[in-house]
Amino acid sequence: MKQVEAFILKKLENELSPKLTYHGVHHTVDVYNATLMLAEREKVTGKDLDLLKAATFLHDTGFLFTYRDHEKAGCEYAQKILPSLGFDENDLETICSMIMATRLPQSPNNKAEEILCDADLDYLGRDDFWPIANSLYQEFLAFGIIQNAVEWNRLQVSFLEKHHYFTPTAKKLREKMKQKHLKEVKEQLAILESQD
């Protein structure tokens, strides 16, 4: 696993676009830490944990190649590099299924996929929500996905209202704070819209 970790993190560090202020290598590390915490509390161990770790490191590698459909590109990349690192066909299928589950709207089919989905959006219910959300705002501006703060806050409200955590652990640890952030974003949006 250390081999996968070192190889992927180095590649992301060296090759991701600097415009990816949210989906940078720091995001992958953050998701990995959240994955470990959730996996421990949800009692995922052994080979299941190894595959989950690999999927976590690979889940946003598609951004090396494309912005849209990056999950699919990440799967293709995983299929290319993982056999030489000792992963078999079944492993690849499991890892790709986890990566694809993170595509929005998230669609996990088992506990490992639920953990990766929850880890990917763990920040929504954490104290560091605002600086991380701001990094996504900057990225969306850079890629022309949104034009201004009003559009951004509308998108945030819609996203936070539709989002839900899957694992009992994430629901318990993150849902309450996420609802607080939703309320704050709505307040911010109301102020911005009143200035229009």
Protein backbone atom coordinates (compact mmCIF):
# COMPACT_ATOMS: atom_id res chain seq x y z
CA MET A 1 0.00 0.00 0.00
CA LYS A 2 2.90 2.34 0.76
CA GLN A 3 3.97 1.91 -2.87
CA VAL A 4 0.57 3.09 -4.15
CA GLU A 5 0.52 5.98 -1.68
CA ALA A 6 4.01 7.24 -2.56
CA PHE A 7 3.51 6.86 -6.31
CA ILE A 8 0.08 8.57 -6.46
CA LEU A 9 0.88 11.42 -4.07
CA LYS A 10 4.08 12.23 -6.00
CA LYS A 11 2.22 12.19 -9.31
CA LEU A 12 -0.57 14.44 -7.98
CA GLU A 13 1.95 16.84 -6.43
CA ASN A 14 3.93 17.14 -9.66
CA GLU A 15 1.21 17.05 -12.31
CA LEU A 16 -2.09 18.49 -11.06
CA SER A 17 -3.06 21.91 -12.40
CA PRO A 18 -2.38 24.76 -9.94
CA LYS A 19 -5.94 25.93 -10.74
CA LEU A 20 -7.18 22.94 -8.69
CA THR A 21 -7.27 24.86 -5.43
CA TYR A 22 -9.72 22.34 -3.93
CA HIS A 23 -8.92 19.08 -5.76
CA GLY A 24 -5.19 19.30 -5.04
CA VAL A 25 -3.02 16.69 -3.34
CA HIS A 26 -4.08 18.16 0.04
CA HIS A 27 -7.67 17.03 -0.71
CA THR A 28 -6.54 13.45 -1.34
CA VAL A 29 -4.60 13.44 1.95
CA ASP A 30 -7.61 14.91 3.78
CA VAL A 31 -9.94 12.27 2.33
CA TYR A 32 -7.43 9.55 3.23
CA ASN A 33 -7.36 10.69 6.87
CA ALA A 34 -11.17 10.80 6.98
CA THR A 35 -11.30 7.33 5.37
CA LEU A 36 -9.00 5.87 8.05
CA MET A 37 -11.11 7.38 10.83
CA LEU A 38 -14.39 6.14 9.34
CA ALA A 39 -12.99 2.69 8.46
CA GLU A 40 -11.78 2.19 12.03
CA ARG A 41 -15.13 3.17 13.55
CA GLU A 42 -17.07 1.16 10.96
CA LYS A 43 -14.76 -1.82 11.57
CA VAL A 44 -13.37 -2.29 8.05
CA THR A 45 -10.12 -4.27 8.18
CA GLY A 46 -7.80 -6.55 6.20
CA LYS A 47 -8.01 -6.68 2.42
CA ASP A 48 -11.21 -4.58 2.41
CA LEU A 49 -9.30 -1.79 4.11
CA ASP A 50 -6.36 -2.11 1.70
CA LEU A 51 -8.65 -1.78 -1.32
CA LEU A 52 -10.42 1.16 0.31
CA LYS A 53 -7.08 2.89 0.92
CA ALA A 54 -6.05 2.34 -2.71
CA ALA A 55 -9.39 3.73 -3.96
CA THR A 56 -8.97 6.75 -1.70
CA PHE A 57 -5.56 7.60 -3.16
CA LEU A 58 -6.87 7.10 -6.70
CA HIS A 59 -10.35 8.65 -6.39
CA ASP A 60 -9.37 12.02 -7.89
CA THR A 61 -6.46 11.02 -10.15
CA GLY A 62 -8.80 11.62 -13.10
CA PHE A 63 -8.16 15.35 -12.56
CA LEU A 64 -4.71 14.71 -14.04
CA PHE A 65 -6.48 14.23 -17.38
CA THR A 66 -9.88 15.97 -17.31
CA TYR A 67 -12.24 18.00 -15.13
CA ARG A 68 -15.53 16.56 -16.31
CA ASP A 69 -15.98 12.80 -15.84
CA HIS A 70 -12.79 12.68 -13.77
CA GLU A 71 -14.08 9.57 -11.94
CA LYS A 72 -14.16 7.58 -15.20
CA ALA A 73 -10.68 8.85 -16.11
CA GLY A 74 -9.49 7.87 -12.61
CA CYS A 75 -10.81 4.32 -13.10
CA GLU A 76 -9.04 4.01 -16.44
CA TYR A 77 -5.83 5.23 -14.84
CA ALA A 78 -6.21 2.77 -11.94
CA GLN A 79 -6.68 -0.10 -14.40
CA LYS A 80 -3.50 0.94 -16.16
CA ILE A 81 -1.19 1.24 -13.14
CA LEU A 82 -2.51 -1.14 -10.47
CA PRO A 83 -1.71 -4.53 -12.07
CA SER A 84 2.02 -3.71 -11.89
CA LEU A 85 1.54 -2.96 -8.16
CA GLY A 86 0.10 -6.42 -7.43
CA PHE A 87 -3.65 -5.84 -7.81
CA ASP A 88 -5.76 -8.41 -9.70
CA GLU A 89 -8.92 -8.07 -11.86
CA ASN A 90 -11.30 -8.40 -8.89
CA ASP A 91 -9.37 -5.75 -6.96
CA LEU A 92 -9.57 -3.38 -9.94
CA GLU A 93 -13.31 -3.88 -10.21
CA THR A 94 -13.80 -3.17 -6.50
CA ILE A 95 -11.57 -0.09 -6.58
CA CYS A 96 -13.25 1.31 -9.70
CA SER A 97 -16.66 0.74 -8.19
CA MET A 98 -15.59 2.77 -5.12
CA ILE A 99 -14.21 5.59 -7.29
CA MET A 100 -17.40 5.72 -9.40
CA ALA A 101 -19.56 5.80 -6.24
CA THR A 102 -18.08 9.24 -5.42
CA ARG A 103 -19.52 10.71 -8.62
CA LEU A 104 -22.23 13.25 -7.80
CA PRO A 105 -24.92 12.49 -6.85
CA GLN A 106 -23.06 9.84 -4.82
CA SER A 107 -24.29 6.26 -5.23
CA PRO A 108 -22.54 3.81 -2.88
CA ASN A 109 -23.61 0.13 -2.93
CA ASN A 110 -21.71 -1.22 0.09
CA LYS A 111 -19.97 -0.15 3.29
CA ALA A 112 -16.57 0.55 1.70
CA GLU A 113 -18.17 2.75 -0.96
CA GLU A 114 -20.22 4.54 1.71
CA ILE A 115 -17.03 5.25 3.67
CA LEU A 116 -15.24 6.72 0.65
CA CYS A 117 -18.26 8.87 -0.25
CA ASP A 118 -18.53 10.17 3.32
CA ALA A 119 -14.78 10.77 3.57
CA ASP A 120 -14.79 12.67 0.27
CA LEU A 121 -17.28 15.19 1.70
CA ASP A 122 -16.27 14.92 5.35
CA TYR A 123 -15.40 18.63 5.49
CA LEU A 124 -19.08 19.62 5.04
CA GLY A 125 -19.61 18.84 8.72
CA ARG A 126 -16.28 19.99 10.13
CA ASP A 127 -14.87 23.16 11.70
CA ASP A 128 -12.66 23.80 8.64
CA PHE A 129 -15.68 23.97 6.31
CA TRP A 130 -15.25 27.64 5.38
CA PRO A 131 -11.62 27.67 4.18
CA ILE A 132 -12.16 24.41 2.28
CA ALA A 133 -15.42 25.66 0.73
CA ASN A 134 -13.58 28.84 -0.28
CA SER A 135 -10.91 26.79 -2.06
CA LEU A 136 -13.69 25.10 -4.08
CA TYR A 137 -15.22 28.51 -4.83
CA GLN A 138 -11.86 29.69 -6.22
CA GLU A 139 -11.54 26.51 -8.29
CA PHE A 140 -15.07 26.85 -9.71
CA LEU A 141 -14.32 30.47 -10.67
CA ALA A 142 -11.05 29.44 -12.33
CA PHE A 143 -12.77 26.74 -14.39
CA GLY A 144 -15.76 28.95 -15.29
CA ILE A 145 -18.29 26.73 -13.49
CA ILE A 146 -19.69 29.78 -11.70
CA GLN A 147 -19.31 33.53 -12.28
CA ASN A 148 -19.82 35.11 -8.86
CA ALA A 149 -20.54 34.69 -5.13
CA VAL A 150 -24.33 34.65 -5.57
CA GLU A 151 -24.14 31.71 -8.00
CA TRP A 152 -21.70 29.98 -5.67
CA ASN A 153 -23.89 30.34 -2.59
CA ARG A 154 -26.98 29.16 -4.48
CA LEU A 155 -25.01 26.11 -5.58
CA GLN A 156 -23.82 25.51 -2.01
CA VAL A 157 -27.36 25.71 -0.59
CA SER A 158 -28.67 23.29 -3.20
CA PHE A 159 -25.76 20.90 -2.65
CA LEU A 160 -25.93 20.95 1.15
CA GLU A 161 -29.71 20.43 1.09
CA LYS A 162 -29.43 17.37 -1.17
CA HIS A 163 -26.34 15.83 0.43
CA HIS A 164 -26.60 13.14 3.08
CA TYR A 165 -24.03 11.02 4.85
CA PHE A 166 -24.30 7.23 4.55
CA THR A 167 -22.35 5.68 7.44
CA PRO A 168 -23.68 5.79 11.01
CA THR A 169 -20.34 7.32 12.08
CA ALA A 170 -20.47 10.26 9.64
CA LYS A 171 -24.13 10.90 10.46
CA LYS A 172 -23.29 11.02 14.14
CA LEU A 173 -20.11 13.10 13.83
CA ARG A 174 -20.86 15.45 10.93
CA GLU A 175 -24.58 15.94 10.25
CA LYS A 176 -25.31 18.50 12.98
CA MET A 177 -22.41 20.76 12.00
CA LYS A 178 -23.30 20.39 8.31
CA GLN A 179 -26.81 21.70 9.06
CA LYS A 180 -25.26 24.67 10.88
CA HIS A 181 -23.15 25.43 7.80
CA LEU A 182 -26.22 25.19 5.56
CA LYS A 183 -27.97 27.76 7.74
CA GLU A 184 -24.93 30.07 7.56
CA VAL A 185 -24.65 29.76 3.77
CA LYS A 186 -28.36 30.58 3.43
CA GLU A 187 -27.83 33.69 5.59
CA GLN A 188 -24.86 34.72 3.45
CA LEU A 189 -26.89 34.19 0.27
CA ALA A 190 -29.78 36.30 1.62
CA ILE A 191 -27.37 39.17 2.28
CA LEU A 192 -25.83 38.91 -1.21
CA GLU A 193 -29.24 38.72 -2.91
CA SER A 194 -30.48 41.76 -0.98
CA GLN A 195 -27.55 43.75 -2.42
CA ASP A 196 -28.39 42.85 -6.02
